[in-house]
Amino acid sequence: MSDEEKPGQPEPPAASEAPKAPEAAPKAASSPDPTASPAPAAPAAPKPPAPKPAVPPAPKKWEPTGEVVVTPVTEKLAARFGDAVQGVKSPCGEAIVLVKKEKLGEALAFLKSDADCAFDFLSNLTAAHYPVNDKKFEVVYDCYSVAKRHAVRVKVALDDGEPCPSAVPIWPTANWQEREAHDMYGIVFEGHPNLKVILLPEVWDGHPLRKEYPLGGPKEAAIRADKFAKPGYMPDDLEAAERIAEEGRRDH
Amino acid sequence: MTTELREAAGTSPLRKALETTTMELNFGPQHPATHGVYRAVLQLDGERVVGIESIIGYLHRGIEKWVEYRTYTKATPIFDRLDYVGAILNCHGYVGTVEKLMKIEVPKRAQYIRVVLDELQRIANHLLWLGTHALDLGAMTVLFYGLREREVIMDLFEAMVGQRLLQNAYPIGGVRLDFPRGWERACRNFMAELPHRLDEYETLLSSNRMWLQRTKGIGVISGAEAVALGLSGPTLRGSGVYFDVRKCIPYGSYEDFDFEVPLGENGDVYDRYIVRVREMRQSLRILQQALDGMPEGPLMPEKLSKIIRPPAGEVYFSVEGAKGQLGYYLVSDGTDKPWKCHVRSPSFINLQGLEKMVVGGLVADVVANIGSLDIVLGEVDR
Amino acid sequence: MTFESLMTYVGWPLIKIVILLGVVAFCVAYTVYIERRLLGFFQSRVGPNRVGPFGLIQPIADGLKLILKEDIIPANAQPFLFRIAPIFAIVPAFVGFAIISFAPPLVTGAGVVHPFVVKDVNLGILFLLSITSLGVFGIVLAGWSSGSKYPLFGSLRSASQMLSYEIPLTLSVLSVILMAGSFRLSDIVDAQSKLPFAIPLILAFGVYVISAVAETNRIPFDLPEGESELVGGFHTEYSGMRFAFYFLAEYANVVLVCCVATSLFLGGYKIPFVPYETLLAAHPILVSALGLAVFGVKAVLFLYFYIWIRATFPRYRYDQLLRIGWMVLLPIALLNLFLVAGIKLWLLR
Amino acid sequence: MTIGWILLFALIIACALGVVISRSPIASALSLLVGFVGVAILYLALKAEFVAAVQVLVYAGGILVLYIFGIMLTDNEALRLTRQVHFQAWPVFLLVLVLFLWMGHKLYHSDYAATPPAAKVMVVSGGDQAETAIAALQAQSQVAAGTNTQRLASVMYGNFLYPFEAASVLLMVAALGAVFLAKKEI
């Protein structure tokens, strides 16, 4: 047990260096209006930055380490799509390519239909949120070929609210996984047959896996705020709720 | 002639009464055959299913969000709560992912111990599945027999790691403790007993005409359809597709062992059933080899920092879970907490195949098909 | 009206009915207990063993619990039908016992005969069939009046199942009637003095057993209440006492079927292969007591067989069940009937 | 005793009316059930146990269940909106009344024990008066003496075998026709 406890203790601000810091900005933007679910407010754009002392100065971009892995599949993709396909560094030797959004549908269809690639099995589809990057979202496709037994990961970077072509026509298995990514990140998949909530309740506000979304959700943040409030304090002050939630998060 | 009659009835209320409509049946979320809080809205024409809409998320606990606020070590036990009847396999998937990302070399003995526990867990999972599946189809005795054997495995787990259901079995890097004294003998006793028990179940089910009538030719899904739908594990192999992560993307020393991957032919409920039963026998083979060829050596790698801080980057790693390919997509930002962790849960994706299996069948077949998918709602909803 | 005639027409039947009702209710309650214990043994577990020695008071505890529970009537239900439906189920199940002779008649001193039957009706078996055919109303009305879809499904299935299986059941009973030449149950039992009908009428016996399992809605034919599909089937919405009525009705039907099978096919209170005349030499009370015991043993053995089936088999699907009824059992029953009629006409002249 | 009979008759007639008048189809079906049972009691009183048992077995336990089966599968609201009794109700009622009076008159004034449409009476009632009718029948055919059931059987399968078979063929045709009509497409 002791080795589990230790990492938690020496946790000065050093632990939350790079990407966690700029959470504050989009959070402040989203918190007053948690109902903006499908296309949430652009981070920090309409509102002045929240007055927070803890905001570190220069947000660093999220950069993977390691080196780019080249396999016959990535070569073939590069040959076919040229600049639209770009290798991504991997710390553990995985073949990853970043495809431009315009070419994504074409590239995925090519991966499925090409005789050498033959990626008939979409193993995993998910999304990720990098608030500090230029393009804030990534959709990740882990393709596997049951026949050829090789794998490749295709990624596409998206702006907030930018639609992504649906992979359902290519791999039917993408159906629920895209719905889940839509639930969790608010990514809109164009051409999806039935893009509606799957894991969340139908009336859920916001997209929980976005980084600005507090653990426990806005409602719980408000409840926490209420608990610490003085008598007569209005509990709908979401600023304070966020602050308390942040404290709670640090406690974890 | 009939249409003429209908036309003759005109627009009178009588005509309205003569019209047939489909019936909407709410199947779950509290229903004995949904194995948890799964809800399906069935469109029925008489007893025939013409449409199904799956509604899930009743057990969604936001594990993926939660993990982002935990250190890598502290996140480990959370994943046991996904598939709570195959917890060790979840744990293996997660620690394997971190190990792959950090390029940690797990000692050979630890790998073999993991194989032993994994396969025991797989057998335990399949035993519970067999019992509940049989109970869904009305054969209640098999459930109690299956639980009886599973109990032995639970006791083995308890002796090994101190927990029965949610074991938190592996730390990142290896295993915590070696087999306790006498454990191996107890395990071998169980392994000697199980084949006879399996024969017993097969006498009760595989050679039972009623069982065959309820399962053969029901919920057929072809290999190509199954691959396109992303099904994996016994559900996919029941359709005759050779895809087992242990063989195709080997991990954790599985390449050392000699075992077969049972395949079905028709992709029906029976094939999925028989694949799982045969898989248990193959798991016994692996167990035997792992116990016989157990290497000596350390249980944890020598150089492993107490604070797990992987390099920034992303990784996808999958193990053969009890239900299928159990994958973890992990993004690290170089800190001691994951930036993102997504679980490719086989139950969630296999459940998509249900629509293909049940439409056109009867209500009773819905139950058989849900049973044959072997879903655990903790894993579907995460 | 004299006292004696009053006793003959009202008193004795009433006393018999009261005794029979008590005994049957007791037997039914303990059938549940026996089933749970036996299932426990079949499934390598214990079964109820906490309430009283060996859990013997368990049925009483269960009954008390059910009586004390709230009687819930769903908002969508049709209250009147919902209330009376359980009565439709339980009355036929209990009335059926009226014609069964459990033991040889007790002959006392001056040639006065006390038959061990409430009323040995002339058309006994026909009466039984027609009364039990009314039991389906309890199920159909329950499903209809609950205002819920699972009970509706259950009762639809039940109605078609009971109608389908009544025909082979009746045909198999008909061959017994042909052999015995009478509808009267005591005549049928007497006709089996030498040999139980189960041996010459093995086909009819098989058809009867299968149809009876289906008529009483038990595994493998328990589709109307197939719990993994229809939750509880027709009684999903029932609770408390009204649920207990259905529960009792089901087990009363099981006991009834066991008793009827004993009377029709297993020789009733006759000891197989032992000439009845040798027994008559003994004391009359002994004869009756022995007959009662023999009847009980046969019925319990049949019950054991029933429970054994439940522990072993999975459930059929609805369409398969109907197919078996119409395509397999009905032709077999018809064939058997023709065979028996032919034998009776030409061989046993 | 007579009061009991009058009550029974009243019940049967009330149930018969209930079948026709009731708005709710399920109530109609239930009145029909009570009516069937009441008629069965009448048969029992007339010593036609076989007919009584068959009445309950076939009509109450079989056919009525099919009716209810049908009712359960239909849209009840639409049925409730359908008018059960139309403008022709009163003329029909008068006509039926006339028919009943005529029948009563005929029954009251005819000495049917002597004339041989006895089989009809036999099948319908099987009562005490029918005993003489059977005696008359026995004179012209080889009807065996025995219980009520046996005699009914020998009449039905002896004298009236051809009408009986014709009726069954008719029923078979009706059943096939019903299947043909009910099937969506053939």
Coordinates of N, CA and C in Angstrom, one line a residue, chain C residues 201-347:
Chain C
L201 N -51.2 -48.8 -22.3 CA -51.4 -47.5 -22.9 C -50.2 -46.6 -22.8
I202 N -49.0 -47.2 -23.1 CA -47.8 -46.4 -22.8 C -47.8 -45.1 -23.6
L203 N -48.3 -45.2 -24.8 CA -48.3 -44.0 -25.7 C -49.2 -42.9 -25.1
A204 N -50.4 -43.3 -24.7 CA -51.3 -42.4 -24.1 C -50.7 -41.8 -22.8
F205 N -50.0 -42.6 -22.0 CA -49.4 -42.2 -20.8 C -48.4 -41.1 -21.1
G206 N -47.6 -41.4 -22.1 CA -46.5 -40.4 -22.5 C -47.2 -39.1 -22.9
V207 N -48.2 -39.2 -23.7 CA -48.9 -37.9 -24.2 C -49.5 -37.2 -23.0
Y208 N -50.1 -38.0 -22.1 CA -50.7 -37.4 -20.9 C -49.7 -36.6 -20.1
V209 N -48.5 -37.3 -19.8 CA -47.5 -36.6 -19.0 C -47.1 -35.3 -19.6
I210 N -46.7 -35.4 -20.9 CA -46.2 -34.2 -21.5 C -47.3 -33.1 -21.5
S211 N -48.5 -33.5 -21.9 CA -49.6 -32.4 -22.0 C -49.9 -31.9 -20.6
A212 N -49.8 -32.8 -19.6 CA -50.1 -32.3 -18.2 C -49.0 -31.3 -17.8
V213 N -47.8 -31.6 -18.1 CA -46.8 -30.6 -17.7 C -47.1 -29.2 -18.4
A214 N -47.5 -29.3 -19.7 CA -47.8 -28.1 -20.4 C -49.1 -27.4 -19.8
E215 N -50.0 -28.2 -19.4 CA -51.3 -27.6 -18.9 C -51.0 -26.9 -17.6
T216 N -50.1 -27.4 -16.8 CA -49.8 -26.8 -15.5 C -48.7 -25.8 -15.6
N217 N -48.3 -25.4 -16.8 CA -47.3 -24.3 -17.0 C -46.0 -24.5 -16.3
R218 N -45.5 -25.7 -16.4 CA -44.2 -25.9 -15.7 C -43.1 -26.1 -16.7
I219 N -41.9 -25.9 -16.3 CA -40.7 -26.2 -17.1 C -40.8 -27.6 -17.7
P220 N -40.5 -27.9 -18.9 CA -40.1 -27.0 -20.0 C -41.2 -26.2 -20.7
F221 N -42.4 -26.2 -20.2 CA -43.5 -25.5 -20.9 C -44.0 -24.3 -20.1
D222 N -43.1 -23.7 -19.3 CA -43.6 -22.7 -18.5 C -43.6 -21.3 -19.2
L223 N -43.9 -21.3 -20.4 CA -43.8 -20.0 -21.2 C -44.7 -18.9 -20.6
P224 N -46.0 -19.2 -20.2 CA -46.8 -18.1 -19.8 C -46.2 -17.3 -18.6
E225 N -45.3 -18.0 -17.8 CA -44.7 -17.2 -16.8 C -43.2 -17.3 -16.9
G226 N -42.7 -17.6 -18.1 CA -41.3 -17.7 -18.4 C -40.5 -16.5 -17.8
E227 N -39.9 -16.7 -16.7 CA -39.5 -15.5 -15.9 C -38.4 -14.8 -16.7
S228 N -37.6 -15.5 -17.5 CA -36.5 -14.8 -18.1 C -37.0 -14.0 -19.3
E229 N -38.2 -14.2 -19.8 CA -38.7 -13.4 -20.9 C -39.8 -12.5 -20.4
L230 N -40.7 -13.0 -19.7 CA -41.9 -12.2 -19.4 C -42.0 -11.9 -17.9
V231 N -40.8 -11.8 -17.3 CA -40.8 -11.5 -15.9 C -41.6 -12.5 -15.0
G232 N -42.9 -12.2 -14.8 CA -43.7 -13.2 -14.1 C -44.8 -13.7 -15.0
G233 N -44.8 -13.3 -16.2 CA -46.0 -13.7 -17.0 C -47.3 -13.1 -16.5
F234 N -48.3 -13.9 -16.6 CA -49.6 -13.3 -16.3 C -49.8 -12.8 -14.9
H235 N -49.0 -13.2 -13.9 CA -49.2 -12.7 -12.6 C -48.1 -11.7 -12.2
T236 N -47.5 -11.1 -13.2 CA -46.4 -10.1 -12.9 C -46.9 -9.0 -12.0
E237 N -48.2 -8.6 -12.2 CA -48.6 -7.4 -11.4 C -49.3 -7.8 -10.1
Y238 N -49.4 -9.1 -9.8 CA -50.1 -9.5 -8.6 C -49.1 -9.5 -7.4
S239 N -49.7 -9.3 -6.3 CA -48.9 -9.3 -5.1 C -49.8 -9.8 -3.9
G240 N -49.2 -10.2 -2.9 CA -49.9 -10.6 -1.7 C -50.8 -11.8 -1.9
M241 N -52.0 -11.7 -1.3 CA -52.9 -12.8 -1.3 C -53.3 -13.2 -2.7
R242 N -53.5 -12.3 -3.6 CA -53.9 -12.7 -4.9 C -52.8 -13.4 -5.7
F243 N -51.6 -13.0 -5.4 CA -50.5 -13.8 -6.0 C -50.5 -15.2 -5.4
A244 N -50.7 -15.2 -4.1 CA -50.7 -16.5 -3.4 C -51.8 -17.4 -4.0
F245 N -52.9 -16.9 -4.4 CA -54.0 -17.7 -5.1 C -53.4 -18.3 -6.3
Y246 N -52.7 -17.5 -7.2 CA -52.1 -18.1 -8.4 C -51.1 -19.2 -8.1
F247 N -50.3 -18.9 -7.1 CA -49.3 -19.8 -6.6 C -49.9 -21.1 -6.2
L248 N -50.9 -21.0 -5.3 CA -51.6 -22.2 -4.9 C -52.3 -22.9 -6.0
A249 N -52.9 -22.1 -6.9 CA -53.7 -22.8 -8.0 C -52.7 -23.6 -8.9
E250 N -51.5 -23.0 -9.1 CA -50.5 -23.8 -9.9 C -50.2 -25.1 -9.2
Y251 N -49.9 -25.0 -7.9 CA -49.5 -26.2 -7.3 C -50.7 -27.2 -7.0
A252 N -51.9 -26.6 -6.8 CA -53.0 -27.5 -6.7 C -53.2 -28.2 -8.1
N253 N -53.0 -27.5 -9.2 CA -53.1 -28.2 -10.5 C -52.1 -29.3 -10.6
V254 N -50.9 -29.0 -10.1 CA -49.8 -30.1 -10.1 C -50.3 -31.3 -9.3
V255 N -50.8 -31.0 -8.1 CA -51.2 -32.2 -7.3 C -52.4 -32.9 -8.0
L256 N -53.3 -32.1 -8.5 CA -54.4 -32.7 -9.2 C -54.0 -33.6 -10.4
V257 N -53.0 -33.1 -11.1 CA -52.5 -33.9 -12.3 C -51.9 -35.1 -11.8
C258 N -51.1 -35.0 -10.7 CA -50.5 -36.3 -10.1 C -51.6 -37.2 -9.7
C259 N -52.7 -36.8 -9.0 CA -53.7 -37.6 -8.6 C -54.5 -38.3 -9.8
V260 N -54.7 -37.5 -10.8 CA -55.4 -38.0 -12.0 C -54.6 -39.0 -12.7
A261 N -53.3 -38.7 -12.8 CA -52.4 -39.6 -13.5 C -52.4 -40.9 -12.7
T262 N -52.3 -40.8 -11.4 CA -52.4 -42.0 -10.5 C -53.6 -42.8 -10.8
S263 N -54.8 -42.1 -10.8 CA -56.0 -42.8 -11.0 C -56.2 -43.4 -12.4
L264 N -55.8 -42.7 -13.4 CA -56.0 -43.1 -14.8 C -55.0 -44.1 -15.3
F265 N -53.7 -43.9 -14.9 CA -52.7 -44.7 -15.5 C -52.0 -45.6 -14.6
L266 N -51.9 -45.2 -13.3 CA -51.0 -46.0 -12.4 C -51.9 -46.9 -11.5
G267 N -53.1 -47.1 -11.8 CA -53.9 -48.0 -11.0 C -54.5 -47.5 -9.7
G268 N -54.4 -46.2 -9.5 CA -55.1 -45.6 -8.3 C -54.6 -46.2 -7.1
Y269 N -55.6 -46.6 -6.2 CA -55.2 -47.2 -4.9 C -55.0 -48.7 -5.0
K270 N -55.0 -49.2 -6.2 CA -54.7 -50.7 -6.3 C -53.2 -50.9 -6.2
I271 N -52.8 -52.0 -5.5 CA -51.4 -52.3 -5.5 C -51.1 -53.1 -6.8
P272 N -50.1 -52.6 -7.5 CA -49.9 -53.3 -8.8 C -49.5 -54.7 -8.6
F273 N -50.0 -55.6 -9.5 CA -49.7 -57.0 -9.6 C -50.2 -57.8 -8.4
V274 N -50.9 -57.2 -7.5 CA -51.4 -57.9 -6.4 C -52.9 -58.0 -6.5
P275 N -53.5 -59.1 -6.7 CA -55.0 -59.2 -6.9 C -55.7 -58.6 -5.7
Y276 N -56.6 -57.8 -6.1 CA -57.3 -57.0 -5.1 C -58.1 -57.9 -4.1
E277 N -58.6 -59.0 -4.6 CA -59.5 -59.8 -3.8 C -58.8 -60.4 -2.6
T278 N -57.5 -60.7 -2.7 CA -56.7 -61.2 -1.6 C -56.7 -60.2 -0.4
L279 N -56.7 -58.9 -0.8 CA -56.7 -57.9 0.2 C -58.0 -57.8 0.9
L280 N -59.1 -58.0 0.2 CA -60.4 -57.7 0.8 C -60.6 -58.6 2.0
A281 N -59.9 -59.7 2.1 CA -60.1 -60.5 3.2 C -59.7 -59.9 4.5
A282 N -58.8 -58.8 4.4 CA -58.3 -58.2 5.6 C -59.4 -57.3 6.2
H283 N -59.0 -56.6 7.3 CA -60.0 -55.7 7.9 C -60.3 -54.5 7.0
P284 N -61.5 -54.1 6.9 CA -61.9 -53.1 6.0 C -61.1 -51.8 6.2
I285 N -60.9 -51.4 7.4 CA -60.2 -50.2 7.7 C -58.8 -50.3 7.2
L286 N -58.2 -51.5 7.4 CA -56.8 -51.7 6.9 C -56.8 -51.6 5.4
V287 N -57.8 -52.2 4.7 CA -57.8 -52.1 3.3 C -57.8 -50.7 2.8
S288 N -58.7 -49.9 3.4 CA -58.8 -48.5 3.0 C -57.5 -47.7 3.3
A289 N -56.9 -48.0 4.5 CA -55.7 -47.3 4.9 C -54.6 -47.6 3.9
L290 N -54.5 -48.9 3.6 CA -53.5 -49.4 2.7 C -53.6 -48.7 1.3
G291 N -54.9 -48.7 0.8 CA -55.2 -48.1 -0.5 C -54.8 -46.7 -0.5
L292 N -55.1 -45.9 0.6 CA -54.8 -44.5 0.7 C -53.3 -44.3 0.6
A293 N -52.6 -45.2 1.3 CA -51.1 -45.1 1.3 C -50.5 -45.4 0.0
V294 N -51.1 -46.4 -0.7 CA -50.6 -46.7 -2.0 C -50.8 -45.6 -3.0
F295 N -52.0 -45.0 -2.9 CA -52.4 -43.9 -3.7 C -51.4 -42.7 -3.5
G296 N -51.1 -42.5 -2.2 CA -50.2 -41.4 -1.9 C -48.8 -41.6 -2.4
V297 N -48.3 -42.9 -2.3 CA -47.0 -43.2 -2.7 C -46.9 -43.0 -4.2
K298 N -47.9 -43.4 -5.0 CA -47.9 -43.3 -6.4 C -47.9 -41.8 -6.8
A299 N -48.8 -41.1 -6.1 CA -48.9 -39.6 -6.5 C -47.6 -38.9 -6.2
V300 N -46.9 -39.3 -5.1 CA -45.7 -38.6 -4.7 C -44.6 -38.9 -5.7
L301 N -44.6 -40.2 -6.1 CA -43.6 -40.6 -7.1 C -43.7 -39.8 -8.4
F302 N -45.0 -39.7 -8.8 CA -45.2 -38.9 -10.0 C -44.8 -37.4 -9.8
L303 N -45.1 -36.9 -8.6 CA -44.7 -35.5 -8.3 C -43.1 -35.4 -8.3
Y304 N -42.5 -36.4 -7.8 CA -41.0 -36.4 -7.9 C -40.5 -36.3 -9.3
F305 N -41.2 -37.1 -10.2 CA -40.8 -37.1 -11.6 C -41.0 -35.7 -12.1
Y306 N -42.1 -35.0 -11.8 CA -42.4 -33.6 -12.2 C -41.3 -32.7 -11.8
I307 N -40.8 -32.8 -10.5 CA -39.8 -31.9 -10.0 C -38.5 -32.2 -10.7
W308 N -38.2 -33.4 -10.9 CA -37.0 -33.9 -11.6 C -37.0 -33.2 -13.0
I309 N -38.1 -33.2 -13.7 CA -38.1 -32.6 -15.0 C -37.7 -31.1 -14.8
R310 N -38.3 -30.5 -13.8 CA -38.1 -29.0 -13.7 C -36.6 -28.8 -13.4
A311 N -35.9 -29.7 -12.7 CA -34.5 -29.4 -12.4 C -33.6 -29.7 -13.6
T312 N -34.1 -30.4 -14.6 CA -33.2 -30.8 -15.6 C -33.3 -30.0 -16.9
F313 N -34.5 -29.7 -17.3 CA -34.7 -29.2 -18.7 C -34.7 -27.7 -18.8
P314 N -34.2 -27.2 -20.0 CA -34.4 -25.8 -20.3 C -35.9 -25.6 -20.8
R315 N -36.2 -24.4 -21.1 CA -37.5 -24.0 -21.5 C -37.7 -24.0 -23.0
Y316 N -38.8 -24.5 -23.5 CA -39.1 -24.4 -24.9 C -39.4 -23.0 -25.4
R317 N -39.3 -22.8 -26.7 CA -39.8 -21.5 -27.2 C -41.3 -21.7 -27.6
Y318 N -41.9 -20.5 -27.6 CA -43.4 -20.5 -27.8 C -43.8 -21.3 -29.1
D319 N -43.2 -21.0 -30.2 CA -43.6 -21.6 -31.4 C -43.2 -23.1 -31.4
Q320 N -42.1 -23.4 -30.8 CA -41.7 -24.8 -30.7 C -42.7 -25.6 -29.9
L321 N -43.2 -24.9 -28.8 CA -44.1 -25.6 -27.9 C -45.4 -25.9 -28.7
L322 N -45.9 -24.9 -29.4 CA -47.1 -25.1 -30.2 C -46.9 -26.2 -31.2
R323 N -45.8 -26.2 -31.8 CA -45.5 -27.2 -32.9 C -45.5 -28.6 -32.3
I324 N -44.9 -28.7 -31.1 CA -44.9 -30.0 -30.5 C -46.3 -30.5 -30.2
G325 N -47.1 -29.5 -29.7 CA -48.5 -29.9 -29.4 C -49.3 -30.4 -30.6
W326 N -49.2 -29.6 -31.7 CA -50.0 -29.9 -32.8 C -49.4 -30.9 -33.7
M327 N -48.1 -30.9 -33.9 CA -47.5 -31.8 -34.9 C -47.0 -33.1 -34.3
V328 N -46.7 -33.2 -33.1 CA -46.2 -34.4 -32.5 C -47.2 -35.1 -31.6
L329 N -47.7 -34.3 -30.6 CA -48.5 -35.0 -29.6 C -49.9 -35.3 -30.2
L330 N -50.5 -34.4 -30.9 CA -51.8 -34.7 -31.5 C -51.8 -35.9 -32.4
P331 N -50.9 -36.0 -33.4 CA -51.0 -37.3 -34.2 C -50.7 -38.5 -33.3
I332 N -49.8 -38.4 -32.4 CA -49.6 -39.6 -31.5 C -50.8 -40.0 -30.8
A333 N -51.5 -39.0 -30.2 CA -52.7 -39.2 -29.4 C -53.8 -39.8 -30.3
L334 N -53.9 -39.3 -31.5 CA -54.9 -39.8 -32.4 C -54.6 -41.2 -32.8
L335 N -53.4 -41.5 -33.2 CA -52.9 -42.8 -33.5 C -53.2 -43.8 -32.4
N336 N -52.9 -43.4 -31.2 CA -53.1 -44.2 -30.0 C -54.6 -44.5 -29.9
L337 N -55.4 -43.5 -30.1 CA -56.8 -43.6 -29.9 C -57.3 -44.7 -30.9
F338 N -56.9 -44.6 -32.2 CA -57.4 -45.5 -33.2 C -56.9 -46.9 -32.8
L339 N -55.6 -47.0 -32.4 CA -55.1 -48.3 -32.0 C -56.0 -48.9 -30.9
V340 N -56.2 -48.1 -29.8 CA -56.9 -48.7 -28.7 C -58.3 -49.1 -29.1
A341 N -59.0 -48.2 -30.0 CA -60.3 -48.5 -30.4 C -60.3 -49.8 -31.2
G342 N -59.3 -49.9 -32.1 CA -59.2 -51.2 -32.9 C -59.0 -52.4 -32.0
I343 N -58.1 -52.3 -31.0 CA -57.9 -53.4 -30.2 C -59.1 -53.8 -29.4
K344 N -59.8 -52.7 -28.9 CA -61.0 -52.9 -28.1 C -62.1 -53.6 -29.0
L345 N -62.2 -53.1 -30.2 CA -63.2 -53.6 -31.1 C -63.0 -55.1 -31.5
W346 N -61.8 -55.3 -32.0 CA -61.5 -56.6 -32.6 C -60.9 -57.7 -31.8
L347 N -60.0 -57.2 -30.9 CA -59.2 -58.2 -30.1 C -59.9 -58.6 -28.8

